[in-house]
mmCIF file of C-alpha atoms and ligand atoms in Angstrom:
data_model
loop_
_atom_site.group_PDB
_atom_site.id
_atom_site.type_symbol
_atom_site.label_atom_id
_atom_site.label_comp_id
_atom_site.label_asym_id
_atom_site.label_seq_id
_atom_site.Cartn_x
_atom_site.Cartn_y
_atom_site.Cartn_z
ATOM 1 C CA MET A 26 0.143 -0.113 -0.074
ATOM 2 C CA THR A 27 1.172 3.362 -0.967
ATOM 3 C CA PRO A 28 0.425 6.105 1.500
ATOM 4 C CA HIS A 29 -0.516 8.626 -1.536
ATOM 5 C CA GLU A 30 -2.157 6.649 -4.538
ATOM 6 C CA THR A 31 -2.388 9.482 -7.348
ATOM 7 C CA PHE A 32 -4.985 8.504 -10.005
ATOM 8 C CA ALA A 33 -6.106 11.440 -11.280
ATOM 9 C CA GLU A 34 -4.305 14.972 -11.743
ATOM 10 C CA GLY A 35 -4.472 16.904 -8.116
ATOM 11 C CA ALA A 36 -6.581 13.580 -6.891
ATOM 12 C CA PHE A 37 -4.693 11.625 -4.236
ATOM 13 C CA LEU A 38 -5.854 8.554 -2.158
ATOM 14 C CA LEU A 39 -4.724 8.293 1.446
ATOM 15 C CA ARG A 40 -5.562 4.590 2.206
ATOM 16 C CA GLY A 41 -6.631 4.347 5.895
ATOM 17 C CA PHE A 42 -6.113 8.126 6.761
ATOM 18 C CA ALA A 43 -9.605 8.144 8.716
ATOM 19 C CA THR A 44 -9.078 4.542 10.174
ATOM 20 C CA ALA A 45 -7.580 5.457 13.632
ATOM 21 C CA GLY A 46 -10.286 8.271 14.335
ATOM 22 C CA ALA A 47 -13.074 6.412 12.951
ATOM 23 C CA GLY A 48 -14.917 6.066 16.593
ATOM 24 C CA MET A 49 -14.966 9.569 17.031
ATOM 25 C CA LEU A 50 -16.094 10.249 13.338
ATOM 26 C CA TYR A 51 -18.797 7.865 13.912
ATOM 27 C CA ALA A 52 -20.301 9.388 17.465
ATOM 28 C CA SER A 53 -20.306 12.538 15.677
ATOM 29 C CA ILE A 54 -22.250 11.255 12.947
ATOM 30 C CA ASP A 55 -24.811 9.684 15.417
ATOM 31 C CA ARG A 56 -24.907 13.230 17.181
ATOM 32 C CA ILE A 57 -25.678 15.126 14.015
ATOM 33 C CA ALA A 58 -27.972 12.505 12.453
ATOM 34 C CA ALA A 59 -29.789 13.041 16.171
ATOM 35 C CA GLN A 60 -30.444 16.715 15.190
ATOM 36 C CA ALA A 61 -30.685 16.429 11.538
ATOM 37 C CA PRO A 62 -31.887 13.045 10.188
ATOM 38 C CA PHE A 63 -30.567 11.370 7.295
ATOM 39 C CA ARG A 64 -33.385 11.377 4.468
ATOM 40 C CA HIS A 65 -33.923 10.495 0.636
ATOM 41 C CA MET A 66 -34.066 14.196 -0.869
ATOM 42 C CA THR A 67 -36.003 14.472 -4.048
ATOM 43 C CA VAL A 68 -34.394 15.629 -7.326
ATOM 44 C CA PRO A 69 -35.565 18.202 -10.078
ATOM 45 C CA GLY A 70 -37.061 15.460 -12.129
ATOM 46 C CA GLY A 71 -39.191 14.403 -9.297
ATOM 47 C CA HIS A 72 -37.055 10.978 -8.360
ATOM 48 C CA THR A 73 -35.898 10.109 -4.455
ATOM 49 C CA MET A 74 -32.233 9.813 -4.358
ATOM 50 C CA SER A 75 -31.138 6.024 -3.242
ATOM 51 C CA VAL A 76 -28.785 7.514 -0.721
ATOM 52 C CA ALA A 77 -29.995 9.289 2.376
ATOM 53 C CA ILE A 78 -28.264 12.456 3.223
ATOM 54 C CA THR A 79 -27.561 14.825 6.048
ATOM 55 C CA ASN A 80 -25.486 17.959 6.681
ATOM 56 C CA CYS A 81 -23.225 19.818 9.394
ATOM 57 C CA GLY A 82 -21.482 23.094 8.829
ATOM 58 C CA ASP A 83 -22.418 26.587 7.945
ATOM 59 C CA VAL A 84 -24.519 25.572 5.003
ATOM 60 C CA GLY A 85 -25.762 22.075 3.965
ATOM 61 C CA TRP A 86 -26.345 20.928 0.266
ATOM 62 C CA VAL A 87 -29.913 20.238 -0.377
ATOM 63 C CA SER A 88 -32.129 19.301 -3.362
ATOM 64 C CA ASP A 89 -35.719 19.280 -4.181
ATOM 65 C CA ARG A 90 -37.983 20.094 -7.197
ATOM 66 C CA LYS A 91 -36.511 23.577 -7.680
ATOM 67 C CA GLY A 92 -32.834 22.083 -7.974
ATOM 68 C CA TYR A 93 -29.589 21.924 -5.940
ATOM 69 C CA ARG A 94 -28.214 24.409 -3.978
ATOM 70 C CA TYR A 95 -26.424 25.176 -0.443
ATOM 71 C CA ASP A 96 -28.724 26.138 2.477
ATOM 72 C CA PRO A 97 -28.110 27.693 5.511
ATOM 73 C CA LEU A 98 -31.323 25.962 7.329
ATOM 74 C CA ASN A 99 -31.995 22.164 7.131
ATOM 75 C CA PRO A 100 -35.552 22.567 5.245
ATOM 76 C CA LEU A 101 -36.992 19.408 7.236
ATOM 77 C CA THR A 102 -36.571 21.370 10.549
ATOM 78 C CA GLY A 103 -36.187 25.039 9.809
ATOM 79 C CA LEU A 104 -33.133 24.891 12.129
ATOM 80 C CA PRO A 105 -29.573 25.769 11.141
ATOM 81 C CA TRP A 106 -27.225 23.123 10.690
ATOM 82 C CA PRO A 107 -25.412 21.190 13.575
ATOM 83 C CA GLN A 108 -21.994 22.657 13.754
ATOM 84 C CA MET A 109 -19.206 20.839 12.060
ATOM 85 C CA PRO A 110 -17.320 18.993 14.859
ATOM 86 C CA GLU A 111 -13.712 19.552 15.346
ATOM 87 C CA CYS A 112 -12.659 15.897 14.906
ATOM 88 C CA PHE A 113 -14.358 16.476 11.177
ATOM 89 C CA THR A 114 -12.619 19.923 10.650
ATOM 90 C CA ASP A 115 -9.510 18.519 11.737
ATOM 91 C CA LEU A 116 -9.470 15.319 9.762
ATOM 92 C CA ALA A 117 -10.292 17.413 6.653
ATOM 93 C CA GLY A 118 -7.408 20.104 7.077
ATOM 94 C CA ARG A 119 -4.830 17.130 7.801
ATOM 95 C CA ALA A 120 -5.765 15.359 5.030
ATOM 96 C CA ALA A 121 -5.385 18.433 2.410
ATOM 97 C CA ASP A 122 -2.148 19.611 4.152
ATOM 98 C CA ALA A 123 -0.881 15.798 3.583
ATOM 99 C CA THR A 124 -1.729 16.481 0.140
ATOM 100 C CA GLY A 125 -0.197 19.832 -0.762
ATOM 101 C CA TYR A 126 -3.495 22.041 -0.573
ATOM 102 C CA GLY A 127 -2.262 24.004 2.532
ATOM 103 C CA HIS A 128 -4.832 25.116 4.968
ATOM 104 C CA PHE A 129 -8.213 24.059 4.223
ATOM 105 C CA LEU A 130 -11.114 25.009 6.462
ATOM 106 C CA PRO A 131 -14.397 23.509 4.958
ATOM 107 C CA ASP A 132 -17.741 25.441 5.573
ATOM 108 C CA ALA A 133 -19.958 22.566 4.755
ATOM 109 C CA CYS A 134 -20.012 18.957 5.233
ATOM 110 C CA LEU A 135 -22.313 16.509 2.992
ATOM 111 C CA MET A 136 -22.829 13.501 4.867
ATOM 112 C CA ASN A 137 -24.176 10.363 2.886
ATOM 113 C CA TYR A 138 -25.473 6.935 4.309
ATOM 114 C CA TYR A 139 -25.621 4.120 1.635
ATOM 115 C CA THR A 140 -27.285 0.831 2.151
ATOM 116 C CA ALA A 141 -28.337 -2.054 -0.446
ATOM 117 C CA GLY A 142 -28.935 -0.873 -3.723
ATOM 118 C CA ALA A 143 -28.130 2.628 -2.928
ATOM 119 C CA GLY A 144 -25.555 4.671 -5.584
ATOM 120 C CA VAL A 145 -24.812 7.688 -7.163
ATOM 121 C CA SER A 146 -24.894 8.576 -10.800
ATOM 122 C CA LEU A 147 -22.358 9.943 -12.672
ATOM 123 C CA HIS A 148 -22.501 13.761 -11.635
ATOM 124 C CA GLN A 149 -20.137 16.717 -11.200
ATOM 125 C CA ASP A 150 -19.836 18.560 -7.724
ATOM 126 C CA LYS A 151 -20.750 22.465 -9.050
ATOM 127 C CA ASN A 152 -22.578 24.165 -6.414
ATOM 128 C CA GLU A 153 -19.683 25.692 -4.722
ATOM 129 C CA ARG A 154 -18.490 29.071 -5.348
ATOM 130 C CA ASP A 155 -14.827 28.276 -5.181
ATOM 131 C CA PHE A 156 -13.319 25.761 -7.565
ATOM 132 C CA THR A 157 -9.951 26.397 -6.224
ATOM 133 C CA ALA A 158 -10.608 24.865 -3.000
ATOM 134 C CA PRO A 159 -10.172 20.933 -2.859
ATOM 135 C CA ILE A 160 -13.013 18.401 -1.751
ATOM 136 C CA VAL A 161 -12.325 16.030 0.772
ATOM 137 C CA SER A 162 -13.829 12.534 1.165
ATOM 138 C CA VAL A 163 -13.968 9.965 3.840
ATOM 139 C CA SER A 164 -15.431 6.687 3.757
ATOM 140 C CA LEU A 165 -16.563 4.644 6.434
ATOM 141 C CA GLY A 166 -18.212 1.347 6.886
ATOM 142 C CA SER A 167 -18.742 -1.226 3.864
ATOM 143 C CA SER A 168 -16.437 -0.809 0.618
ATOM 144 C CA ALA A 169 -17.791 0.835 -2.146
ATOM 145 C CA THR A 170 -16.911 0.737 -5.954
ATOM 146 C CA PHE A 171 -16.236 4.374 -6.939
ATOM 147 C CA LEU A 172 -16.299 5.531 -10.334
ATOM 148 C CA PHE A 173 -14.228 8.180 -11.672
ATOM 149 C CA GLY A 174 -14.449 9.997 -15.193
ATOM 150 C CA GLY A 175 -13.049 13.095 -16.661
ATOM 151 C CA MET A 176 -14.400 16.440 -17.525
ATOM 152 C CA SER A 177 -16.799 14.980 -20.192
ATOM 153 C CA ARG A 178 -19.523 12.636 -18.987
ATOM 154 C CA LYS A 179 -18.721 10.663 -22.030
ATOM 155 C CA ASP A 180 -15.288 9.683 -20.454
ATOM 156 C CA THR A 181 -15.094 6.202 -19.620
ATOM 157 C CA PRO A 182 -14.847 6.117 -15.789
ATOM 158 C CA CYS A 183 -12.024 4.149 -13.860
ATOM 159 C CA ARG A 184 -13.346 1.814 -10.979
ATOM 160 C CA ILE A 185 -11.426 2.175 -7.723
ATOM 161 C CA ILE A 186 -12.650 0.471 -4.304
ATOM 162 C CA LEU A 187 -13.163 2.887 -1.666
ATOM 163 C CA ASP A 188 -12.624 1.129 1.981
ATOM 164 C CA HIS A 189 -13.262 1.970 5.381
ATOM 165 C CA GLY A 190 -10.841 4.574 6.459
ATOM 166 C CA ASP A 191 -9.883 6.023 3.208
ATOM 167 C CA VAL A 192 -9.740 9.730 2.404
ATOM 168 C CA VAL A 193 -9.521 11.259 -1.035
ATOM 169 C CA VAL A 194 -8.650 14.489 -1.282
ATOM 170 C CA TRP A 195 -9.678 15.847 -4.791
ATOM 171 C CA GLY A 196 -8.554 19.111 -6.252
ATOM 172 C CA GLY A 197 -7.031 20.772 -9.236
ATOM 173 C CA PRO A 198 -8.074 19.158 -12.485
ATOM 174 C CA SER A 199 -9.973 16.629 -11.145
ATOM 175 C CA ARG A 200 -12.160 18.944 -8.805
ATOM 176 C CA LEU A 201 -15.033 19.355 -11.712
ATOM 177 C CA PHE A 202 -14.178 15.657 -12.984
ATOM 178 C CA PHE A 203 -17.432 13.413 -13.582
ATOM 179 C CA HIS A 204 -17.880 10.723 -10.334
ATOM 180 C CA GLY A 205 -20.388 8.633 -9.266
ATOM 181 C CA VAL A 206 -20.908 5.583 -6.750
ATOM 182 C CA ALA A 207 -21.770 1.996 -8.207
ATOM 183 C CA LYS A 208 -25.020 0.390 -5.818
ATOM 184 C CA LEU A 209 -23.943 -1.281 -2.685
ATOM 185 C CA LYS A 210 -24.603 -5.136 -2.363
ATOM 186 C CA GLN A 211 -27.028 -7.122 -0.020
ATOM 187 C CA GLY A 212 -25.975 -6.541 3.332
ATOM 188 C CA ALA A 213 -23.461 -3.853 2.924
ATOM 189 C CA SER A 214 -23.661 -0.047 4.404
ATOM 190 C CA ARG A 215 -21.648 2.805 4.120
ATOM 191 C CA HIS A 216 -21.022 6.203 5.278
ATOM 192 C CA ASN A 217 -19.263 9.051 2.963
ATOM 193 C CA LEU A 218 -18.351 12.481 4.530
ATOM 194 C CA THR A 219 -17.495 15.369 1.738
ATOM 195 C CA PHE A 220 -15.795 18.342 3.263
ATOM 196 C CA ARG A 221 -16.242 21.372 1.061
ATOM 197 C CA LYS A 222 -16.012 25.058 0.816
ATOM 198 C CA ALA A 223 -19.255 26.046 -0.677
ATOM 199 C CA LEU A 224 -19.271 30.150 0.430
HETATM 200 C C1 MD3 B 28 -14.619 14.120 -7.539
HETATM 201 N N1 MD3 B 28 -19.895 11.614 -3.031
HETATM 202 O O1 MD3 B 28 -21.319 13.397 -2.252
HETATM 203 S S1 MD3 B 28 -17.079 10.639 -2.791
HETATM 204 C C2 MD3 B 28 -20.672 13.501 -3.204
HETATM 205 O O2 MD3 B 28 -18.639 8.322 -1.959
HETATM 206 C C3 MD3 B 28 -20.151 12.179 -3.667
HETATM 207 O O3 MD3 B 28 -20.503 9.420 -1.372
HETATM 208 C C4 MD3 B 28 -19.404 10.315 -3.166
HETATM 209 O O4 MD3 B 28 -20.161 12.440 -5.148
HETATM 210 C C5 MD3 B 28 -19.655 9.159 -1.931
HETATM 211 O O5 MD3 B 28 -20.991 14.341 -3.909
HETATM 212 C C6 MD3 B 28 -18.220 9.750 -3.988
HETATM 213 C C7 MD3 B 28 -15.635 11.089 -3.594
HETATM 214 C C8 MD3 B 28 -15.642 12.239 -4.127
HETATM 215 C C9 MD3 B 28 -16.256 13.639 -3.812
HETATM 216 C C10 MD3 B 28 -16.493 14.625 -4.472
HETATM 217 C C11 MD3 B 28 -15.962 14.938 -5.562
HETATM 218 C C12 MD3 B 28 -15.321 12.563 -5.318
HETATM 219 C C13 MD3 B 28 -15.347 14.013 -6.301
HETATM 220 C C14 MD3 B 28 -15.759 16.044 -6.542
HETATM 221 C C15 MD3 B 28 -14.931 16.186 -7.399
HETATM 222 C C16 MD3 B 28 -14.357 15.267 -8.061
HETATM 223 FE FE1 FE B 29 -20.032 14.322 -5.853
#
């Protein structure tokens, strides 16, 4: 295992970077989910996402029939999103440091929860204002097949297995690459945290 696996320009895979702190991360996820429950959001076409979502931080990513956006309030409760815990910002900052992105202070953390049959089709993350900041992703739980394409939806994606504790830092050209997650198999469940500078 190489500590830094590069698989696209500006993207770095840190295998096991979050393993030691996973217990604290799970405790925080539970605390956040008690205030802002995971739920299946509706996309503009009217379908419901198979992955369940919640957020913490100054703003949260939300989807409804009108579109996608970052919102300071949770539409479900009308309350601000729970504060981002220190163990989250600490981990995201250390991962960005380790991959040469320097100081990274995320203001949003999108939290995904996948169970059997849940996945995400190929998409770009472009609701953030500043594409010069990287996105840091943390995988917890069952392994998943991550699909990683290029700048065009037509680029054939590579498949990468993301395991419990893996952290990926996506910056530079890879920041806007198409990506997705293959549907999880029976019995699998996985959390993924993505740290973003949305504002
Ligand atoms: C590459 N999440 O939340 S994490 C998402 O596993 C999302 O839950 C997936 O795609 C998941 O938007 C993938 C890896 C990831 C996250 C953001 C990226 C890869 C990215 C942004 C740009 C390029
Ligand atoms: Fe994404």
